[in-house]
């Protein structure tokens, strides 16, 4: 099982896995010392000479977008007639447009803008993330951050790593309900090509996510759950870097194994099913623990 982060409105999430030194589960690692990151880190333009780009060879039809804004244009799956709570509240797709935008702003700011977080002090990064975090998750996120889990909620690369080109995004929106409460869900995968600017080694990192929010009378989000798993990372090095992401992309055999597993188990199957947030479901935590490098 890969490292999993979770935000649940109203109280901190409980750990889903036993704690491990310098590795993360749900709110599961200790506070780590910060590390420096180059203040000038910028996306590396897609280069024709980077023939090793692992995302250049994937089935592009399996992915929906390359930037966060496109997510609000994806359809909401589920016939309105099948969800009595939506009909009783008089909700439709237009009613939840602001909520979709709110969730996309969060996802985009946290996982799809690594260059905007590059070179910032920890407090500055936290402030940027807080700006896009829905109010009902702010307390849980603050607790997660203080517990040393910022790497779940801020995709910022450690020096000397940089993103290459735009990410790949696969996502779905679903109508849902719990009893008489209408809900909106979104799940998916973000994949990024990254490069070690010193060695020129190239690889991939990814985040899978599953979010479900309860809707108010006007379609606004009033509370919710957010789970995320991380893939393609060296978690020991990430911990030592104070939560800045360290991709497992060296020529070391262990890093190569992580890259292979991430491609096979995450990138090849980017869809996260709607059952991901059902009670007792493991679907949100797809991807074997082989997709990250744990500490010895």
PDB file of C-alpha atoms in Angstrom:
ATOM      1  CA  UNK A   1       0.000   0.000   0.000  1.00  0.00           C
ATOM      2  CA  UNK A   2       1.443   3.408  -0.902  1.00  0.00           C
ATOM      3  CA  UNK A   3       1.729   6.346   1.532  1.00  0.00           C
ATOM      4  CA  UNK A   4      -1.701   7.913   1.999  1.00  0.00           C
ATOM      5  CA  UNK A   5      -2.746  11.342   3.224  1.00  0.00           C
ATOM      6  CA  UNK A   6      -6.281  12.195   4.267  1.00  0.00           C
ATOM      7  CA  UNK A   7      -8.270  15.271   5.241  1.00  0.00           C
ATOM      8  CA  UNK A   8     -11.635  14.769   6.899  1.00  0.00           C
ATOM      9  CA  UNK A   9     -13.598  17.816   7.934  1.00  0.00           C
ATOM     10  CA  UNK A  10     -14.172  18.191  11.648  1.00  0.00           C
ATOM     11  CA  UNK A  11     -11.366  16.043  13.006  1.00  0.00           C
ATOM     12  CA  UNK A  12      -7.955  14.735  12.108  1.00  0.00           C
ATOM     13  CA  UNK A  13      -7.837  11.466  10.203  1.00  0.00           C
ATOM     14  CA  UNK A  14      -6.514   8.358  11.887  1.00  0.00           C
ATOM     15  CA  UNK A  15      -3.494   6.516  10.548  1.00  0.00           C
ATOM     16  CA  UNK A  16      -4.369   3.698   8.155  1.00  0.00           C
ATOM     17  CA  UNK A  17      -0.951   2.078   8.417  1.00  0.00           C
ATOM     18  CA  UNK A  18       1.593   1.558  11.199  1.00  0.00           C
ATOM     19  CA  UNK A  19       3.979   4.452  11.527  1.00  0.00           C
ATOM     20  CA  UNK A  20       7.363   4.091   9.853  1.00  0.00           C
ATOM     21  CA  UNK A  21      10.415   6.259  10.324  1.00  0.00           C
ATOM     22  CA  UNK A  22      10.474   9.054   7.756  1.00  0.00           C
ATOM     23  CA  UNK A  23       7.627   7.515   5.742  1.00  0.00           C
ATOM     24  CA  UNK A  24       4.086   8.740   5.610  1.00  0.00           C
ATOM     25  CA  UNK A  25       0.709   7.143   5.974  1.00  0.00           C
ATOM     26  CA  UNK A  26      -2.340   9.139   7.003  1.00  0.00           C
ATOM     27  CA  UNK A  27      -0.902  11.815   9.284  1.00  0.00           C
ATOM     28  CA  UNK A  28       1.814   9.262   9.982  1.00  0.00           C
ATOM     29  CA  UNK A  29       5.328  10.749  10.251  1.00  0.00           C
ATOM     30  CA  UNK A  30       7.162  13.017  12.606  1.00  0.00           C
ATOM     31  CA  UNK A  31       8.296  16.590  12.014  1.00  0.00           C
ATOM     32  CA  UNK A  32      11.399  16.651   9.823  1.00  0.00           C
ATOM     33  CA  UNK A  33      14.102  19.237   9.370  1.00  0.00           C
ATOM     34  CA  UNK A  34      13.627  21.580   6.371  1.00  0.00           C
ATOM     35  CA  UNK A  35      15.956  21.566   3.383  1.00  0.00           C
ATOM     36  CA  UNK A  36      16.845  24.249   0.877  1.00  0.00           C
ATOM     37  CA  UNK A  37      15.361  24.405  -2.610  1.00  0.00           C
ATOM     38  CA  UNK A  38      16.633  26.458  -5.508  1.00  0.00           C
ATOM     39  CA  UNK A  39      14.680  29.751  -5.671  1.00  0.00           C
ATOM     40  CA  UNK A  40      15.071  29.780  -9.447  1.00  0.00           C
ATOM     41  CA  UNK A  41      13.535  26.386 -10.195  1.00  0.00           C
ATOM     42  CA  UNK A  42      11.330  26.622 -13.273  1.00  0.00           C
ATOM     43  CA  UNK A  43       9.657  24.046 -15.491  1.00  0.00           C
ATOM     44  CA  UNK A  44      12.028  22.563 -18.009  1.00  0.00           C
ATOM     45  CA  UNK A  45      10.563  22.994 -21.468  1.00  0.00           C
ATOM     46  CA  UNK A  46       9.656  19.787 -23.233  1.00  0.00           C
ATOM     47  CA  UNK A  47      12.804  18.890 -25.134  1.00  0.00           C
ATOM     48  CA  UNK A  48      12.791  16.655 -28.224  1.00  0.00           C
ATOM     49  CA  UNK A  49      16.096  15.252 -27.029  1.00  0.00           C
ATOM     50  CA  UNK A  50      14.450  13.903 -23.863  1.00  0.00           C
ATOM     51  CA  UNK A  51      13.484  10.685 -25.612  1.00  0.00           C
ATOM     52  CA  UNK A  52      13.344   8.912 -22.269  1.00  0.00           C
ATOM     53  CA  UNK A  53      10.301  10.882 -21.127  1.00  0.00           C
ATOM     54  CA  UNK A  54       8.148   8.035 -19.736  1.00  0.00           C
ATOM     55  CA  UNK A  55       4.882   9.910 -20.261  1.00  0.00           C
ATOM     56  CA  UNK A  56       5.550  10.432 -23.966  1.00  0.00           C
ATOM     57  CA  UNK A  57       4.913   6.754 -24.607  1.00  0.00           C
ATOM     58  CA  UNK A  58       1.680   6.263 -22.638  1.00  0.00           C
ATOM     59  CA  UNK A  59      -1.768   5.996 -24.221  1.00  0.00           C
ATOM     60  CA  UNK A  60      -2.723   9.679 -24.411  1.00  0.00           C
ATOM     61  CA  UNK A  61      -6.418   8.801 -24.793  1.00  0.00           C
ATOM     62  CA  UNK A  62      -6.388   7.583 -21.169  1.00  0.00           C
ATOM     63  CA  UNK A  63      -5.746  11.141 -19.978  1.00  0.00           C
ATOM     64  CA  UNK A  64      -8.196  14.046 -19.999  1.00  0.00           C
ATOM     65  CA  UNK A  65      -6.169  17.228 -19.667  1.00  0.00           C
ATOM     66  CA  UNK A  66      -2.827  18.939 -19.194  1.00  0.00           C
ATOM     67  CA  UNK A  67      -3.948  21.813 -16.913  1.00  0.00           C
ATOM     68  CA  UNK A  68      -6.262  22.215 -13.928  1.00  0.00           C
ATOM     69  CA  UNK A  69      -8.761  24.548 -15.588  1.00  0.00           C
ATOM     70  CA  UNK A  70      -9.922  21.806 -17.933  1.00  0.00           C
ATOM     71  CA  UNK A  71     -11.242  19.757 -15.014  1.00  0.00           C
ATOM     72  CA  UNK A  72     -14.362  21.876 -14.597  1.00  0.00           C
ATOM     73  CA  UNK A  73     -15.350  21.013 -18.169  1.00  0.00           C
ATOM     74  CA  UNK A  74     -15.479  17.271 -17.531  1.00  0.00           C
ATOM     75  CA  UNK A  75     -18.981  15.778 -17.156  1.00  0.00           C
ATOM     76  CA  UNK A  76     -20.537  14.758 -13.860  1.00  0.00           C
ATOM     77  CA  UNK A  77     -21.384  11.079 -14.112  1.00  0.00           C
ATOM     78  CA  UNK A  78     -24.670   9.742 -12.749  1.00  0.00           C
ATOM     79  CA  UNK A  79     -28.240  10.359 -13.887  1.00  0.00           C
ATOM     80  CA  UNK A  80     -30.000  12.988 -11.760  1.00  0.00           C
ATOM     81  CA  UNK A  81     -33.073  10.762 -11.618  1.00  0.00           C
ATOM     82  CA  UNK A  82     -31.061   8.168  -9.718  1.00  0.00           C
ATOM     83  CA  UNK A  83     -30.207  10.561  -6.857  1.00  0.00           C
ATOM     84  CA  UNK A  84     -33.275  11.560  -4.889  1.00  0.00           C
ATOM     85  CA  UNK A  85     -31.334  13.915  -2.615  1.00  0.00           C
ATOM     86  CA  UNK A  86     -30.214  15.987  -5.609  1.00  0.00           C
ATOM     87  CA  UNK A  87     -33.729  16.191  -6.987  1.00  0.00           C
ATOM     88  CA  UNK A  88     -35.253  17.060  -3.613  1.00  0.00           C
ATOM     89  CA  UNK A  89     -32.715  19.872  -3.136  1.00  0.00           C
ATOM     90  CA  UNK A  90     -33.293  21.112  -6.687  1.00  0.00           C
ATOM     91  CA  UNK A  91     -29.610  20.679  -7.566  1.00  0.00           C
ATOM     92  CA  UNK A  92     -28.146  20.136 -11.009  1.00  0.00           C
ATOM     93  CA  UNK A  93     -24.758  20.526 -12.670  1.00  0.00           C
ATOM     94  CA  UNK A  94     -25.003  24.330 -12.714  1.00  0.00           C
ATOM     95  CA  UNK A  95     -25.727  24.389  -8.970  1.00  0.00           C
ATOM     96  CA  UNK A  96     -22.390  22.788  -8.146  1.00  0.00           C
ATOM     97  CA  UNK A  97     -20.253  24.776 -10.592  1.00  0.00           C
ATOM     98  CA  UNK A  98     -18.798  26.965  -7.786  1.00  0.00           C
ATOM     99  CA  UNK A  99     -18.038  23.873  -5.719  1.00  0.00           C
ATOM    100  CA  UNK A 100     -16.279  22.220  -8.644  1.00  0.00           C
ATOM    101  CA  UNK A 101     -14.210  25.369  -9.132  1.00  0.00           C
ATOM    102  CA  UNK A 102     -13.330  25.419  -5.424  1.00  0.00           C
ATOM    103  CA  UNK A 103     -12.078  21.840  -5.519  1.00  0.00           C
ATOM    104  CA  UNK A 104     -10.175  22.410  -8.775  1.00  0.00           C
ATOM    105  CA  UNK A 105      -8.520  25.502  -7.309  1.00  0.00           C
ATOM    106  CA  UNK A 106      -7.349  23.363  -4.396  1.00  0.00           C
ATOM    107  CA  UNK A 107      -6.102  20.504  -6.571  1.00  0.00           C
ATOM    108  CA  UNK A 108      -4.415  22.872  -9.005  1.00  0.00           C
ATOM    109  CA  UNK A 109      -2.706  24.931  -6.320  1.00  0.00           C
ATOM    110  CA  UNK A 110      -1.521  21.929  -4.330  1.00  0.00           C
ATOM    111  CA  UNK A 111      -0.587  19.329  -6.966  1.00  0.00           C
ATOM    112  CA  UNK A 112      -0.354  20.981 -10.377  1.00  0.00           C
ATOM    113  CA  UNK A 113       1.761  24.072  -9.731  1.00  0.00           C
ATOM    114  CA  UNK A 114       5.157  22.850  -8.476  1.00  0.00           C
ATOM    115  CA  UNK A 115       7.006  25.802  -9.991  1.00  0.00           C
ATOM    116  CA  UNK A 116       4.870  28.298  -8.056  1.00  0.00           C
ATOM    117  CA  UNK A 117       5.956  26.628  -4.807  1.00  0.00           C
ATOM    118  CA  UNK A 118       9.642  26.279  -5.723  1.00  0.00           C
ATOM    119  CA  UNK A 119      12.126  28.099  -3.536  1.00  0.00           C
ATOM    120  CA  UNK A 120       9.604  29.176  -0.901  1.00  0.00           C
ATOM    121  CA  UNK A 121      10.197  28.921   2.824  1.00  0.00           C
ATOM    122  CA  UNK A 122       7.962  26.434   4.594  1.00  0.00           C
ATOM    123  CA  UNK A 123       5.736  29.175   6.025  1.00  0.00           C
ATOM    124  CA  UNK A 124       5.304  30.741   2.599  1.00  0.00           C
ATOM    125  CA  UNK A 125       4.347  27.407   1.063  1.00  0.00           C
ATOM    126  CA  UNK A 126       1.886  26.776   3.857  1.00  0.00           C
ATOM    127  CA  UNK A 127       0.313  30.187   3.292  1.00  0.00           C
ATOM    128  CA  UNK A 128      -0.067  29.510  -0.459  1.00  0.00           C
ATOM    129  CA  UNK A 129      -1.703  26.160   0.213  1.00  0.00           C
ATOM    130  CA  UNK A 130      -3.965  27.621   2.882  1.00  0.00           C
ATOM    131  CA  UNK A 131      -5.239  30.213   0.399  1.00  0.00           C
ATOM    132  CA  UNK A 132      -6.735  27.506  -1.838  1.00  0.00           C
ATOM    133  CA  UNK A 133      -7.849  25.087   0.889  1.00  0.00           C
ATOM    134  CA  UNK A 134     -11.607  24.946   1.589  1.00  0.00           C
ATOM    135  CA  UNK A 135     -12.400  26.250   5.074  1.00  0.00           C
ATOM    136  CA  UNK A 136     -13.681  22.884   6.291  1.00  0.00           C
ATOM    137  CA  UNK A 137     -10.263  21.286   5.658  1.00  0.00           C
ATOM    138  CA  UNK A 138      -8.059  24.068   7.032  1.00  0.00           C
ATOM    139  CA  UNK A 139      -7.774  22.719  10.598  1.00  0.00           C
ATOM    140  CA  UNK A 140      -6.991  19.175   9.467  1.00  0.00           C
ATOM    141  CA  UNK A 141      -4.440  20.413   6.958  1.00  0.00           C
ATOM    142  CA  UNK A 142      -2.748  22.568   9.607  1.00  0.00           C
ATOM    143  CA  UNK A 143      -2.513  19.554  11.904  1.00  0.00           C
ATOM    144  CA  UNK A 144      -1.172  17.367   9.095  1.00  0.00           C
ATOM    145  CA  UNK A 145       1.439  19.991   8.242  1.00  0.00           C
ATOM    146  CA  UNK A 146       2.530  20.311  11.867  1.00  0.00           C
ATOM    147  CA  UNK A 147       2.810  16.518  12.060  1.00  0.00           C
ATOM    148  CA  UNK A 148       5.356  16.526   9.221  1.00  0.00           C
ATOM    149  CA  UNK A 149       3.048  15.584   6.359  1.00  0.00           C
ATOM    150  CA  UNK A 150       3.342  18.621   4.117  1.00  0.00           C
ATOM    151  CA  UNK A 151       4.465  16.402   1.219  1.00  0.00           C
ATOM    152  CA  UNK A 152       0.866  15.160   0.864  1.00  0.00           C
ATOM    153  CA  UNK A 153      -0.487  18.679   0.435  1.00  0.00           C
ATOM    154  CA  UNK A 154       2.250  20.580  -1.403  1.00  0.00           C
ATOM    155  CA  UNK A 155       3.875  19.168  -4.523  1.00  0.00           C
ATOM    156  CA  UNK A 156       7.148  21.083  -4.469  1.00  0.00           C
ATOM    157  CA  UNK A 157      10.315  19.474  -5.774  1.00  0.00           C
ATOM    158  CA  UNK A 158      13.600  19.443  -3.905  1.00  0.00           C
ATOM    159  CA  UNK A 159      16.718  20.853  -5.560  1.00  0.00           C
ATOM    160  CA  UNK A 160      18.028  19.852  -8.159  1.00  0.00           C
ATOM    161  CA  UNK A 161      14.761  18.413  -9.523  1.00  0.00           C
ATOM    162  CA  UNK A 162      12.360  20.218 -11.863  1.00  0.00           C
ATOM    163  CA  UNK A 163       9.138  19.424 -13.738  1.00  0.00           C
ATOM    164  CA  UNK A 164       9.314  18.836 -17.492  1.00  0.00           C
ATOM    165  CA  UNK A 165       6.439  20.247 -19.509  1.00  0.00           C
ATOM    166  CA  UNK A 166       2.815  20.041 -18.380  1.00  0.00           C
ATOM    167  CA  UNK A 167       1.337  17.240 -16.239  1.00  0.00           C
ATOM    168  CA  UNK A 168      -1.057  14.574 -17.443  1.00  0.00           C
ATOM    169  CA  UNK A 169      -4.451  14.567 -15.718  1.00  0.00           C
ATOM    170  CA  UNK A 170      -7.046  11.800 -15.623  1.00  0.00           C
ATOM    171  CA  UNK A 171     -10.150  12.618 -13.578  1.00  0.00           C
ATOM    172  CA  UNK A 172     -13.822  11.834 -13.120  1.00  0.00           C
ATOM    173  CA  UNK A 173     -16.691  13.626 -11.390  1.00  0.00           C
ATOM    174  CA  UNK A 174     -19.532  11.631  -9.831  1.00  0.00           C
ATOM    175  CA  UNK A 175     -22.904  12.440  -8.382  1.00  0.00           C
ATOM    176  CA  UNK A 176     -23.339  10.756  -4.995  1.00  0.00           C
ATOM    177  CA  UNK A 177     -25.435  10.846  -1.861  1.00  0.00           C
ATOM    178  CA  UNK A 178     -25.437   9.529   1.681  1.00  0.00           C
ATOM    179  CA  UNK A 179     -28.946   9.108   2.953  1.00  0.00           C
ATOM    180  CA  UNK A 180     -30.703  12.403   2.272  1.00  0.00           C
ATOM    181  CA  UNK A 181     -27.443  14.329   1.831  1.00  0.00           C
ATOM    182  CA  UNK A 182     -26.420  15.126  -1.766  1.00  0.00           C
ATOM    183  CA  UNK A 183     -22.707  14.723  -2.451  1.00  0.00           C
ATOM    184  CA  UNK A 184     -20.175  15.427  -5.178  1.00  0.00           C
ATOM    185  CA  UNK A 185     -17.140  13.232  -5.752  1.00  0.00           C
ATOM    186  CA  UNK A 186     -14.035  13.562  -7.884  1.00  0.00           C
ATOM    187  CA  UNK A 187     -11.208  11.069  -8.293  1.00  0.00           C
ATOM    188  CA  UNK A 188      -8.172  10.798 -10.502  1.00  0.00           C
ATOM    189  CA  UNK A 189      -4.435  10.776 -11.100  1.00  0.00           C
ATOM    190  CA  UNK A 190      -1.903  13.521 -11.741  1.00  0.00           C
ATOM    191  CA  UNK A 191       1.322  12.429 -13.469  1.00  0.00           C
ATOM    192  CA  UNK A 192       4.438  14.556 -13.891  1.00  0.00           C
ATOM    193  CA  UNK A 193       7.640  14.048 -15.825  1.00  0.00           C
ATOM    194  CA  UNK A 194      10.543  15.254 -13.693  1.00  0.00           C
ATOM    195  CA  UNK A 195      14.248  15.680 -14.317  1.00  0.00           C
ATOM    196  CA  UNK A 196      17.338  15.762 -12.145  1.00  0.00           C
ATOM    197  CA  UNK A 197      18.948  18.897 -13.556  1.00  0.00           C
ATOM    198  CA  UNK A 198      22.367  17.737 -12.379  1.00  0.00           C
ATOM    199  CA  UNK A 199      22.449  14.193 -13.741  1.00  0.00           C
ATOM    200  CA  UNK A 200      19.779  14.713 -16.455  1.00  0.00           C
ATOM    201  CA  UNK A 201      18.033  11.545 -15.305  1.00  0.00           C
ATOM    202  CA  UNK A 202      14.323  11.650 -16.155  1.00  0.00           C
ATOM    203  CA  UNK A 203      11.389   9.862 -14.545  1.00  0.00           C
ATOM    204  CA  UNK A 204       7.812  10.187 -13.360  1.00  0.00           C
ATOM    205  CA  UNK A 205       5.991  10.963 -10.125  1.00  0.00           C
ATOM    206  CA  UNK A 206       2.253  10.797  -9.558  1.00  0.00           C
ATOM    207  CA  UNK A 207      -0.520  11.574  -7.113  1.00  0.00           C
ATOM    208  CA  UNK A 208      -3.834   9.703  -6.946  1.00  0.00           C
ATOM    209  CA  UNK A 209      -6.723  11.467  -5.234  1.00  0.00           C
ATOM    210  CA  UNK A 210     -10.305  10.841  -4.148  1.00  0.00           C
ATOM    211  CA  UNK A 211     -12.543  13.619  -2.802  1.00  0.00           C
ATOM    212  CA  UNK A 212     -16.146  13.588  -1.620  1.00  0.00           C
ATOM    213  CA  UNK A 213     -18.016  16.619  -0.304  1.00  0.00           C
ATOM    214  CA  UNK A 214     -21.464  17.039   1.238  1.00  0.00           C
ATOM    215  CA  UNK A 215     -23.551  19.681  -0.509  1.00  0.00           C
ATOM    216  CA  UNK A 216     -25.683  22.389   1.075  1.00  0.00           C
ATOM    217  CA  UNK A 217     -29.009  23.725  -0.106  1.00  0.00           C
ATOM    218  CA  UNK A 218     -27.421  25.876  -2.817  1.00  0.00           C
ATOM    219  CA  UNK A 219     -24.916  23.257  -3.964  1.00  0.00           C
ATOM    220  CA  UNK A 220     -22.092  24.621  -1.828  1.00  0.00           C
ATOM    221  CA  UNK A 221     -19.584  22.262  -0.196  1.00  0.00           C
ATOM    222  CA  UNK A 222     -20.098  22.155   3.562  1.00  0.00           C
ATOM    223  CA  UNK A 223     -17.762  19.316   4.601  1.00  0.00           C
ATOM    224  CA  UNK A 224     -15.795  16.575   2.920  1.00  0.00           C
ATOM    225  CA  UNK A 225     -13.073  13.960   2.722  1.00  0.00           C
ATOM    226  CA  UNK A 226      -9.881  14.084   0.692  1.00  0.00           C
ATOM    227  CA  UNK A 227      -7.433  11.207   0.265  1.00  0.00           C
ATOM    228  CA  UNK A 228      -4.212  11.251  -1.711  1.00  0.00           C
ATOM    229  CA  UNK A 229      -1.483   8.698  -2.395  1.00  0.00           C
ATOM    230  CA  UNK A 230       2.029   9.444  -3.638  1.00  0.00           C
ATOM    231  CA  UNK A 231       4.011   7.457  -6.208  1.00  0.00           C
ATOM    232  CA  UNK A 232       7.468   7.546  -7.789  1.00  0.00           C
ATOM    233  CA  UNK A 233       9.153   9.106  -4.747  1.00  0.00           C
ATOM    234  CA  UNK A 234      12.102   8.313  -2.529  1.00  0.00           C
ATOM    235  CA  UNK A 235      10.279   8.852   0.770  1.00  0.00           C
ATOM    236  CA  UNK A 236      13.411   8.731   2.916  1.00  0.00           C
ATOM    237  CA  UNK A 237      15.025  11.494   0.878  1.00  0.00           C
ATOM    238  CA  UNK A 238      11.716  13.390   0.827  1.00  0.00           C
ATOM    239  CA  UNK A 239      11.615  13.269   4.612  1.00  0.00           C
ATOM    240  CA  UNK A 240      15.200  14.429   4.855  1.00  0.00           C
ATOM    241  CA  UNK A 241      14.326  17.306   2.506  1.00  0.00           C
ATOM    242  CA  UNK A 242      11.643  18.523   4.894  1.00  0.00           C
ATOM    243  CA  UNK A 243       8.764  17.359   2.724  1.00  0.00           C
ATOM    244  CA  UNK A 244      10.092  18.635  -0.588  1.00  0.00           C
ATOM    245  CA  UNK A 245       9.514  15.846  -3.087  1.00  0.00           C
ATOM    246  CA  UNK A 246      12.549  13.792  -4.092  1.00  0.00           C
ATOM    247  CA  UNK A 247      11.750  11.622  -7.139  1.00  0.00           C
ATOM    248  CA  UNK A 248      13.228   8.136  -7.270  1.00  0.00           C
ATOM    249  CA  UNK A 249      14.934   8.653 -10.620  1.00  0.00           C
ATOM    250  CA  UNK A 250      18.593   7.823 -10.180  1.00  0.00           C
ATOM    251  CA  UNK A 251      20.321   4.867 -11.804  1.00  0.00           C
ATOM    252  CA  UNK A 252      20.191   2.983  -8.489  1.00  0.00           C
ATOM    253  CA  UNK A 253      18.427  -0.359  -8.798  1.00  0.00           C
ATOM    254  CA  UNK A 254      15.908   0.536  -6.059  1.00  0.00           C
ATOM    255  CA  UNK A 255      14.953   3.759  -7.856  1.00  0.00           C
ATOM    256  CA  UNK A 256      14.600   1.976 -11.161  1.00  0.00           C
ATOM    257  CA  UNK A 257      12.276  -0.558  -9.516  1.00  0.00           C
ATOM    258  CA  UNK A 258      10.112   2.262  -8.144  1.00  0.00           C
ATOM    259  CA  UNK A 259       9.870   3.847 -11.578  1.00  0.00           C
ATOM    260  CA  UNK A 260       8.910   0.577 -13.217  1.00  0.00           C
ATOM    261  CA  UNK A 261       6.234  -0.143 -10.608  1.00  0.00           C
ATOM    262  CA  UNK A 262       4.815   3.382 -10.869  1.00  0.00           C
ATOM    263  CA  UNK A 263       4.487   3.088 -14.622  1.00  0.00           C
ATOM    264  CA  UNK A 264       2.950  -0.390 -14.454  1.00  0.00           C
ATOM    265  CA  UNK A 265       0.601   0.080 -11.519  1.00  0.00           C
ATOM    266  CA  UNK A 266      -0.367   3.765 -11.595  1.00  0.00           C
ATOM    267  CA  UNK A 267       0.350   5.408 -14.949  1.00  0.00           C
ATOM    268  CA  UNK A 268      -0.984   2.462 -16.946  1.00  0.00           C
ATOM    269  CA  UNK A 269      -4.295   2.637 -15.008  1.00  0.00           C
ATOM    270  CA  UNK A 270      -4.905   6.285 -14.126  1.00  0.00           C
ATOM    271  CA  UNK A 271      -8.633   5.992 -13.336  1.00  0.00           C
ATOM    272  CA  UNK A 272      -9.613   5.857  -9.660  1.00  0.00           C
ATOM    273  CA  UNK A 273     -13.081   4.260  -9.307  1.00  0.00           C
ATOM    274  CA  UNK A 274     -15.994   5.999  -7.623  1.00  0.00           C
ATOM    275  CA  UNK A 275     -15.898   3.349  -4.882  1.00  0.00           C
ATOM    276  CA  UNK A 276     -12.640   4.880  -3.650  1.00  0.00           C
ATOM    277  CA  UNK A 277     -14.326   6.674  -0.740  1.00  0.00           C
ATOM    278  CA  UNK A 278     -16.914   4.027   0.095  1.00  0.00           C
ATOM    279  CA  UNK A 279     -16.720   2.777   3.646  1.00  0.00           C
ATOM    280  CA  UNK A 280     -13.988   0.155   3.954  1.00  0.00           C
ATOM    281  CA  UNK A 281     -12.840   0.504   0.344  1.00  0.00           C
ATOM    282  CA  UNK A 282      -9.159   0.318  -0.494  1.00  0.00           C
ATOM    283  CA  UNK A 283      -9.649   1.732  -3.998  1.00  0.00           C
ATOM    284  CA  UNK A 284      -8.373   5.213  -3.122  1.00  0.00           C
ATOM    285  CA  UNK A 285      -5.093   3.613  -2.110  1.00  0.00           C
ATOM    286  CA  UNK A 286      -4.431   1.787  -5.368  1.00  0.00           C
ATOM    287  CA  UNK A 287      -0.820   1.237  -6.275  1.00  0.00           C
ATOM    288  CA  UNK A 288       1.476  -1.173  -4.550  1.00  0.00           C
ATOM    289  CA  UNK A 289       3.960  -0.020  -1.921  1.00  0.00           C
ATOM    290  CA  UNK A 290       6.578  -0.785  -4.580  1.00  0.00           C
ATOM    291  CA  UNK A 291       5.720   2.583  -6.183  1.00  0.00           C
ATOM    292  CA  UNK A 292       7.685   4.418  -3.489  1.00  0.00           C
ATOM    293  CA  UNK A 293      10.988   3.808  -1.765  1.00  0.00           C
ATOM    294  CA  UNK A 294      10.586   3.434   1.995  1.00  0.00           C
ATOM    295  CA  UNK A 295      13.347   3.772   4.535  1.00  0.00           C
ATOM    296  CA  UNK A 296      15.318   0.699   5.471  1.00  0.00           C
TER     297      UNK A 296
END
